[in-house]
PDB file of C-alpha atoms in Angstrom:
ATOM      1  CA  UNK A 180       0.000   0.000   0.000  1.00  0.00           C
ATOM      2  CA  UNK A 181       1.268   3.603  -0.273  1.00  0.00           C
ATOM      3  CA  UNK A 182       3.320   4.858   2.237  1.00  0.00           C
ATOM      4  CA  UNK A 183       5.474   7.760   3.302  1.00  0.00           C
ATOM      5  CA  UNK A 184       8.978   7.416   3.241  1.00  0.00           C
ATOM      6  CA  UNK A 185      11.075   9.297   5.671  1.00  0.00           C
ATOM      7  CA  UNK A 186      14.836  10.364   5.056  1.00  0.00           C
ATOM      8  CA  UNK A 187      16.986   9.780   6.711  1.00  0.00           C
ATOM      9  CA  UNK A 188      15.890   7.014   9.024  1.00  0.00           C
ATOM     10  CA  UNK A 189      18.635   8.495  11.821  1.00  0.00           C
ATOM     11  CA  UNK A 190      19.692  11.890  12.397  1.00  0.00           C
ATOM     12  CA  UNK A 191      22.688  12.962  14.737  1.00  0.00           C
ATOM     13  CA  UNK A 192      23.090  16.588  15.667  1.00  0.00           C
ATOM     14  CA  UNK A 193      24.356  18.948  18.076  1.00  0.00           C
ATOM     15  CA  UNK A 194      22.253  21.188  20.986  1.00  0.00           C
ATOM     16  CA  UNK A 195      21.608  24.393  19.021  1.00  0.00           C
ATOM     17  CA  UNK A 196      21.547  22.971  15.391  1.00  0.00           C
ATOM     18  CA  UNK A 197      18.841  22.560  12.964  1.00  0.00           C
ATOM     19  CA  UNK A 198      17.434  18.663  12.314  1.00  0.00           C
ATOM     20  CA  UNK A 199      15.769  18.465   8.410  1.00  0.00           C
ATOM     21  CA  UNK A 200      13.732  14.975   7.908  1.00  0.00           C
ATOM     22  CA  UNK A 201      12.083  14.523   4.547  1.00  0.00           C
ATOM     23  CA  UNK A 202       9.245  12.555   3.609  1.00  0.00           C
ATOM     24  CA  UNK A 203       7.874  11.166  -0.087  1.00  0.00           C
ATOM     25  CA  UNK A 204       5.025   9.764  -0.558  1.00  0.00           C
ATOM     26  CA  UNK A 205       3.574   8.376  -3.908  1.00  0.00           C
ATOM     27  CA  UNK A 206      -0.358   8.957  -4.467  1.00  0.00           C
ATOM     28  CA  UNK A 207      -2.593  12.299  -4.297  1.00  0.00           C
ATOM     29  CA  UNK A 208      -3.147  13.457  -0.724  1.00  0.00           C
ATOM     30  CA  UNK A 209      -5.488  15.270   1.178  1.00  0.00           C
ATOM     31  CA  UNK A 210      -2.910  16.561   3.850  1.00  0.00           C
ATOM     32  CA  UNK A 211      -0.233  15.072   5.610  1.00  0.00           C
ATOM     33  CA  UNK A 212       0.986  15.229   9.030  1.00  0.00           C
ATOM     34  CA  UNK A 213       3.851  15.033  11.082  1.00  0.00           C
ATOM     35  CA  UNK A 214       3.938  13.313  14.504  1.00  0.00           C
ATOM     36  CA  UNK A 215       6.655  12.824  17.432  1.00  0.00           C
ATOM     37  CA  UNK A 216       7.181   9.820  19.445  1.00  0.00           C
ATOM     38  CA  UNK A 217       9.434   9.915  22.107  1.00  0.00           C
ATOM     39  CA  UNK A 218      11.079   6.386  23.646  1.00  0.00           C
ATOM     40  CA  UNK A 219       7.733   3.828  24.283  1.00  0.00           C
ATOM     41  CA  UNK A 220       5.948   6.182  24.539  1.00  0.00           C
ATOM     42  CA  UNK A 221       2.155   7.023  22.213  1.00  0.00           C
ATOM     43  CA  UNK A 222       2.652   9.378  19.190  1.00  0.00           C
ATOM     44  CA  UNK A 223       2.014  13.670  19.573  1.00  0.00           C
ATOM     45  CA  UNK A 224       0.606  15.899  16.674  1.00  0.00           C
ATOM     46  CA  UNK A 225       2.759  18.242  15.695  1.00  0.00           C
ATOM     47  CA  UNK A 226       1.238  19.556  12.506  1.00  0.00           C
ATOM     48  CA  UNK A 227      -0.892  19.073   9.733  1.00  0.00           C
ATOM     49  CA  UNK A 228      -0.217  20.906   6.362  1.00  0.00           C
ATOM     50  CA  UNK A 229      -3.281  21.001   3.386  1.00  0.00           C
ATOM     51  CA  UNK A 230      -2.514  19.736  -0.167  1.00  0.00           C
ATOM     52  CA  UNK A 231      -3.158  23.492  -1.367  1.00  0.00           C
ATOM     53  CA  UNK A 232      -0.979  24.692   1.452  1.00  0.00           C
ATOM     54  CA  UNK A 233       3.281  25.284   0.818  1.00  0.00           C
ATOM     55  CA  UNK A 234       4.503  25.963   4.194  1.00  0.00           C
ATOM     56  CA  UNK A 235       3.345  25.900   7.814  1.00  0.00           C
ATOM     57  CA  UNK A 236       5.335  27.221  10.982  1.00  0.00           C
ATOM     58  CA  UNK A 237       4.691  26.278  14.992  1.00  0.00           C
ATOM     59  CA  UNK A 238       6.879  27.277  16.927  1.00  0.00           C
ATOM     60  CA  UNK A 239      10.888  26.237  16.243  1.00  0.00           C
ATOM     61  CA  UNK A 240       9.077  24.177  13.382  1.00  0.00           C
ATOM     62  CA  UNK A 241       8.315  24.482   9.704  1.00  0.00           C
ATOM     63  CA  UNK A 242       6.606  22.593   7.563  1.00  0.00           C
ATOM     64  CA  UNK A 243       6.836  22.421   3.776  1.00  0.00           C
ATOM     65  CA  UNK A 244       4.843  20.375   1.220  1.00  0.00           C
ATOM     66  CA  UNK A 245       5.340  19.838  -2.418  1.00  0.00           C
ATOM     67  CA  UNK A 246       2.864  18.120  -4.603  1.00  0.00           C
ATOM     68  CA  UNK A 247       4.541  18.016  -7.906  1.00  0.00           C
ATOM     69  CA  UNK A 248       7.107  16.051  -6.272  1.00  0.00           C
ATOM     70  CA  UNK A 249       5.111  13.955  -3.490  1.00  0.00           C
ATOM     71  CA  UNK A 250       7.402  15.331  -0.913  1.00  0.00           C
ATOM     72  CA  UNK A 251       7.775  16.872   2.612  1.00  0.00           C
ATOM     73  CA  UNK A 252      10.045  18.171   5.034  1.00  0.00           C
ATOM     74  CA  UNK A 253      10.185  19.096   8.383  1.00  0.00           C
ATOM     75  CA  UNK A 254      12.203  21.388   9.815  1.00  0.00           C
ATOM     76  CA  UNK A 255      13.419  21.894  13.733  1.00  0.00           C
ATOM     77  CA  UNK A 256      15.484  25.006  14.217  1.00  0.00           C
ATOM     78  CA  UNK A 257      18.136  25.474  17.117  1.00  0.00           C
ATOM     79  CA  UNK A 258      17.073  22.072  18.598  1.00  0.00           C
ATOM     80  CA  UNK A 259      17.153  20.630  21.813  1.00  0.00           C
ATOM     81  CA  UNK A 260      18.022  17.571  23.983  1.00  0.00           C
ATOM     82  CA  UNK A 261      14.346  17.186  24.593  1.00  0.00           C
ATOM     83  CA  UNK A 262      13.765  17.065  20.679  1.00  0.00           C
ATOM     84  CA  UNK A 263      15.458  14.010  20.839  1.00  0.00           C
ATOM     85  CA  UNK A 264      12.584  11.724  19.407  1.00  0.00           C
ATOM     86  CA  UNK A 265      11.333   9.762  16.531  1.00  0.00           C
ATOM     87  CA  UNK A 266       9.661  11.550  13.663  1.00  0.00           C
ATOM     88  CA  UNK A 267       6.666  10.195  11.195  1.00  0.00           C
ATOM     89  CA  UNK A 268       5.124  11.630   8.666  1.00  0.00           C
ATOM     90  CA  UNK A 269       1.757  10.263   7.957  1.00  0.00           C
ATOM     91  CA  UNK A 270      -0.565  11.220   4.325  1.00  0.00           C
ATOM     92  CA  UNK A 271      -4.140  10.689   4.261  1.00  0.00           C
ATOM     93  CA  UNK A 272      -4.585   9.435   0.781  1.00  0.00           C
ATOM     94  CA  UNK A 273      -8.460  10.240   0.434  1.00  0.00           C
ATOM     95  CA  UNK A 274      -8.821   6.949   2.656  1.00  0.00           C
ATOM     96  CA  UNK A 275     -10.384   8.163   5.730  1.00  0.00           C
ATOM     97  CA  UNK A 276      -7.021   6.512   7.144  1.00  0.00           C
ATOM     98  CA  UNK A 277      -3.451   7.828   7.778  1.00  0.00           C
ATOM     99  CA  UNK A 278      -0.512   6.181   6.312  1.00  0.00           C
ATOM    100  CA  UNK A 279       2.495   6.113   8.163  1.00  0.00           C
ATOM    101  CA  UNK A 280       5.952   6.228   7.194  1.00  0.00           C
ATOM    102  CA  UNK A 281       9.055   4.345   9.163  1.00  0.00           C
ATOM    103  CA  UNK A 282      10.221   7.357  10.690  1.00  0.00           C
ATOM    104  CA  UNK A 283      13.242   9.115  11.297  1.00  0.00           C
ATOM    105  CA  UNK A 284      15.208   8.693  14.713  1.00  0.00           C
ATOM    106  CA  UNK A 285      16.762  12.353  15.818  1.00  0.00           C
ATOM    107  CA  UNK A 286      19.023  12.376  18.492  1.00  0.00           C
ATOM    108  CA  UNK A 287      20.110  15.897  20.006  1.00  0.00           C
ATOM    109  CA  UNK A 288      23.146  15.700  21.887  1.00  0.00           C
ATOM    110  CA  UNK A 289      23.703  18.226  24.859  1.00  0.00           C
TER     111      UNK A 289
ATOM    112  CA  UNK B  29      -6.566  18.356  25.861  1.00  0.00           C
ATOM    113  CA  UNK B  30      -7.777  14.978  24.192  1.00  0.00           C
ATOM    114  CA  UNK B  31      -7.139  12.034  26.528  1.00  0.00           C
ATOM    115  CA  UNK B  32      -7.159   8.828  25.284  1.00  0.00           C
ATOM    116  CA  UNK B  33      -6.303   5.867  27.869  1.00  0.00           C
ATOM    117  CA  UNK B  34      -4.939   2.427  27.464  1.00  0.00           C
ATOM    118  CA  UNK B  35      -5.629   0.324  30.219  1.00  0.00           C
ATOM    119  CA  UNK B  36      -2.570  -1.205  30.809  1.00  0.00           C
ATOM    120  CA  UNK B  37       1.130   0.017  29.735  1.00  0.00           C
ATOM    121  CA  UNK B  38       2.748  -3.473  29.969  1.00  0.00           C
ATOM    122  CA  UNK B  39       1.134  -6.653  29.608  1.00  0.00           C
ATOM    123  CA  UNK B  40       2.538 -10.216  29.526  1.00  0.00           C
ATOM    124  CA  UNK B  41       0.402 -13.346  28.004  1.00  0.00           C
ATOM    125  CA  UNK B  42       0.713 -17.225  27.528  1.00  0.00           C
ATOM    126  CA  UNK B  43       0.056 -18.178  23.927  1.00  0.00           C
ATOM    127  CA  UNK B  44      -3.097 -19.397  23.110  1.00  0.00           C
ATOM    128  CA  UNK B  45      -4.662 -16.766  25.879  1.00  0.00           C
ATOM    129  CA  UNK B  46      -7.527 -14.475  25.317  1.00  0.00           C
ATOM    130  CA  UNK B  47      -6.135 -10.588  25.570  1.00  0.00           C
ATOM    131  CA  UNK B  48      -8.010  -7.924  25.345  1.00  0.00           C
ATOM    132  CA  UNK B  49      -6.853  -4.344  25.131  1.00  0.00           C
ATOM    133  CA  UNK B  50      -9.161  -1.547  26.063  1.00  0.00           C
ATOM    134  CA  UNK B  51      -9.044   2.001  24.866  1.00  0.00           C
ATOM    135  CA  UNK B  52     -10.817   5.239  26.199  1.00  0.00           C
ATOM    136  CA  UNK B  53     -11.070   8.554  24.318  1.00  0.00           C
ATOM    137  CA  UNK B  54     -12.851  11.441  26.281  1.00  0.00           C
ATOM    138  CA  UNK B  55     -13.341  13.930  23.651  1.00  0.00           C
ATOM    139  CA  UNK B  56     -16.490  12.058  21.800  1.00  0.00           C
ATOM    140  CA  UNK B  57     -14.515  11.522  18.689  1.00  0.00           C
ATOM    141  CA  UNK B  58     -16.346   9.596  15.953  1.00  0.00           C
ATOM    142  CA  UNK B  59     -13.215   7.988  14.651  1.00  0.00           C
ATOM    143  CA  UNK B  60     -11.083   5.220  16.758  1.00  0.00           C
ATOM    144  CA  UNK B  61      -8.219   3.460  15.569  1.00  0.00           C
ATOM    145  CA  UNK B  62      -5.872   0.690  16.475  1.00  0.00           C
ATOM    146  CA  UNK B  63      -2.225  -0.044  15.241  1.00  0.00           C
ATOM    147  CA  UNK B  64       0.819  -1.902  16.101  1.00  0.00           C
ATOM    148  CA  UNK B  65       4.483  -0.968  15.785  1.00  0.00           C
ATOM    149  CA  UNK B  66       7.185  -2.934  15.344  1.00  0.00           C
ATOM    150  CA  UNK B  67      10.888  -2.039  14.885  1.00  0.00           C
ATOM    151  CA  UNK B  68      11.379  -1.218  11.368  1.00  0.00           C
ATOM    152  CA  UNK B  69       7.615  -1.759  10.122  1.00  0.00           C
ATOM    153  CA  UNK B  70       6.486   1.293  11.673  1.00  0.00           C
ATOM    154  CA  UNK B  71       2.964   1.975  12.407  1.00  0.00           C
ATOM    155  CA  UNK B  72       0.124  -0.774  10.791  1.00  0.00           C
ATOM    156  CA  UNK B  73      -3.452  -0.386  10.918  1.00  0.00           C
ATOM    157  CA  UNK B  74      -5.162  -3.199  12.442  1.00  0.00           C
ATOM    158  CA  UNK B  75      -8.825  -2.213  12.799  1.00  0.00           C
ATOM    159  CA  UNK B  76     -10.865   1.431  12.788  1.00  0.00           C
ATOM    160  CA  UNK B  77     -14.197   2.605  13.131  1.00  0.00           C
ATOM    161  CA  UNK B  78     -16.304   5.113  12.536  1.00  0.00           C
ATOM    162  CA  UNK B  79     -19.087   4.916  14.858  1.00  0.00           C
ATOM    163  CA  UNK B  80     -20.377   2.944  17.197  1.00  0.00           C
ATOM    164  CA  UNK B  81     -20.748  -0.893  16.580  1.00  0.00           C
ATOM    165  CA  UNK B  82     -19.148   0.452  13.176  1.00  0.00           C
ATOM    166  CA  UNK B  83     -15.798  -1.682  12.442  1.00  0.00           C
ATOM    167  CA  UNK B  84     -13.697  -2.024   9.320  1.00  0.00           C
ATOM    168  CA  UNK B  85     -10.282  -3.948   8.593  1.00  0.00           C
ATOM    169  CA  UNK B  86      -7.272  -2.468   8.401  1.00  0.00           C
ATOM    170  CA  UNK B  87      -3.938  -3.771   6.954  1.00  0.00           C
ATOM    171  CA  UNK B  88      -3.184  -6.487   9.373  1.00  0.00           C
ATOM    172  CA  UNK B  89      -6.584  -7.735  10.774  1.00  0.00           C
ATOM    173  CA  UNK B  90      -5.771 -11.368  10.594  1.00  0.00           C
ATOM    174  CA  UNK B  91      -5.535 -12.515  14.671  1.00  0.00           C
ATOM    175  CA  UNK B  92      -8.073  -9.851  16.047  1.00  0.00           C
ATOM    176  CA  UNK B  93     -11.170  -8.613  16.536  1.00  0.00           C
ATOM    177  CA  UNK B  94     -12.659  -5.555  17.891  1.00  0.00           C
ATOM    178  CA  UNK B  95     -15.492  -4.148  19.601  1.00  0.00           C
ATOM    179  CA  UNK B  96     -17.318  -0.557  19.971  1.00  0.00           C
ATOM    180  CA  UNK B  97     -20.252  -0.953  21.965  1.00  0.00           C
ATOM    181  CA  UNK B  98     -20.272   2.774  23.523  1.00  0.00           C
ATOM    182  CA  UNK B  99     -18.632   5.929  21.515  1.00  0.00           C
ATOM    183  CA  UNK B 100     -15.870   6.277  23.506  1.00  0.00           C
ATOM    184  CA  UNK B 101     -14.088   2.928  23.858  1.00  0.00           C
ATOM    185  CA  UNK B 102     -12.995   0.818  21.433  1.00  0.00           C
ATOM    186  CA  UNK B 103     -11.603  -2.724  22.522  1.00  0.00           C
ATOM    187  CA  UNK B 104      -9.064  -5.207  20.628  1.00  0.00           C
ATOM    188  CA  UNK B 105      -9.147  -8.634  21.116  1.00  0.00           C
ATOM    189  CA  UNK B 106      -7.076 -11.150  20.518  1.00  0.00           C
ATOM    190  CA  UNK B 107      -8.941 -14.506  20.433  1.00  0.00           C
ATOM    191  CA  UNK B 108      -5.737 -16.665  21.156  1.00  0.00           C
ATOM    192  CA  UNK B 109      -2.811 -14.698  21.346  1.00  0.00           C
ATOM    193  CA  UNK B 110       0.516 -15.812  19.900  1.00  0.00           C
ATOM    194  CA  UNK B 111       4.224 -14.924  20.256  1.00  0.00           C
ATOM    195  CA  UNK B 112       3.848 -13.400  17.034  1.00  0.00           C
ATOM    196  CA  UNK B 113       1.726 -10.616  18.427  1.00  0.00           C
ATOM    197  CA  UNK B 114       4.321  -9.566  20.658  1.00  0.00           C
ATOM    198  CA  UNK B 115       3.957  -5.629  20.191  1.00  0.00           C
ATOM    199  CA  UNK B 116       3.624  -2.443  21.164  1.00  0.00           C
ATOM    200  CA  UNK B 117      -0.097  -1.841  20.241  1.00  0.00           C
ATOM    201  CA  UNK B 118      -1.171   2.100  19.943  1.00  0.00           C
ATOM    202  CA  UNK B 119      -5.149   2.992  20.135  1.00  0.00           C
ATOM    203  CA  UNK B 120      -5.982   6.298  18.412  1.00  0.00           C
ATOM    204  CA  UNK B 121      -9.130   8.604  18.496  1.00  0.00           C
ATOM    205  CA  UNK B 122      -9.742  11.635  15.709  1.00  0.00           C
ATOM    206  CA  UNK B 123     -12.984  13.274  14.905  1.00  0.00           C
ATOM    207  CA  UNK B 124     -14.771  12.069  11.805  1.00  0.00           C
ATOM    208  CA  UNK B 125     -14.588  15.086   8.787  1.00  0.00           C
ATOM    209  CA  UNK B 126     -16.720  14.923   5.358  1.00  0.00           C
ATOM    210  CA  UNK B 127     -15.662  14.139   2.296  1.00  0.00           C
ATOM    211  CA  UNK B 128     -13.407  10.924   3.890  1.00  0.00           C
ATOM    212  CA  UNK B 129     -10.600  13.124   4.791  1.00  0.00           C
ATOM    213  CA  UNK B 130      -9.165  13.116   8.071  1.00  0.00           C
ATOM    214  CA  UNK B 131      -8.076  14.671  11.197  1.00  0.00           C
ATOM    215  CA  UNK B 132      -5.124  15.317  13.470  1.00  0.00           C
ATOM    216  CA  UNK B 133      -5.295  11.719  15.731  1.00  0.00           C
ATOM    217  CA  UNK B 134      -4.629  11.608  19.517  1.00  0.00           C
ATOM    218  CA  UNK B 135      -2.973   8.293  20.569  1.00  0.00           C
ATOM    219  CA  UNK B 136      -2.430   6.656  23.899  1.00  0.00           C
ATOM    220  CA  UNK B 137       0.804   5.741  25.951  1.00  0.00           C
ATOM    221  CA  UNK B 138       0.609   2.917  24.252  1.00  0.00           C
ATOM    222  CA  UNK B 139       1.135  -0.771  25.224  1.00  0.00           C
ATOM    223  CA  UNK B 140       3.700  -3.424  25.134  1.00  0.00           C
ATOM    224  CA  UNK B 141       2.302  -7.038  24.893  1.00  0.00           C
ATOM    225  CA  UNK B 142       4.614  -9.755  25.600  1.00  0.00           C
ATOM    226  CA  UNK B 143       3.127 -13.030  24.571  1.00  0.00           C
ATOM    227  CA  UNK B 144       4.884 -16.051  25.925  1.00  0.00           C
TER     228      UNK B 144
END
């Protein structure tokens, strides 16, 4: 079935850096979204970007979606130890349902 | 804030055992979900619905069953478990939008079944 692709699937960075995970996905969406799962634990919402919509901010975070290419990336500026997490993006192909990519592992060292 | 509830974080079975899993969403969402996760499969759909007594297979549904009897809890079952099962299994609640498109979900801790 369709699914979004995350790159890279683990990230390495430095306290104060910026962390960029991409995401590709291969049918028409209706949005997609990104989520954050820390260790065992459930997943968090962190945004949800439109198919007519380019960019989205919150916060330290931006959003940008691309339809000609199927693609998305997210974007954490001057991260944190607490930003160290796993990252999925998830498309809602018209389904009703979310599709869920692998995910990327970020880890933020202090 | 949206609180969905698993009722147990760990949970440790002998094959062939009945489990069941029990999730509790508080904001009257139409829309419950559950999934597993597995280390390098990521998230799978196992079962949703849409309403109440309303079910539909996901992906994976082969080894469960679920059950909505009231709005805001949505149970999965597995009839006789088996160490292939062995998961971390994620309930997830989102209100229902027209048009089949959906919303931002709100998952629970989550929790880790250990079948034996």
């Amino acid at each position: 079935s369709q699914q979004g692709e995350e790159d890279p699937q683990a990230l390495s960075i430095q306290e104060g850096e910026n962390a960029t995970m991409n995401c590709s996905y291969k049918t028409s969406i209706n949005n997609l979204q990104w989520y954050r799962q820390n260790s065992g634990r459930g997943l968090v919402h962190l945004i949800l970007i439109r198919s007519n919509e380019r960019e989205k901010h919150s916060g330290r975070l931006r959003v940008t979606l691309d339809t000609s290419k199927k693609s998305s990336s997210l974007l954490i500026t001057a991260s944190r130890a607490a930003d160290t997490a796993s990252y999925f993006c998830a498309t809602d192909p018209y389904t009703g349902k979310l599709i869920f990519g692998q995910g990327t592992t970020l880890q933020v060292k202090p | 804030d949206v609180k969905v509830t698993q009722s147990s974080r760990y949970l440790v079975k002998r094959t062939g055992e009945k489990v069941f899993l029990e999730c509790v969403q508080d904001m009257d969402h139409e829309n419950m979900f559950w999934y597993r996760q597995d280390p390098g499969l990521g998230l799978r759909l196992i079962y949703f619905s849409y309403d109440v007594k309303m079910k539909e297979k996901g992906d994976i549904p082969e080894g469960y069953s679920v059950s909505r009897e009231k709005k805001e809890r949505f149970s999965l079952i597995l009839e006789s478990a088996s160490t292939n099962q062995t998961s971390m299994y994620l309930c997830a609640s989102s209100s229902h939008l027209a048009g089949g498109t959906t919303d931002t979900q709100y998952f629970g801790p989550g929790t880790r079944l250990t079948v034996l």
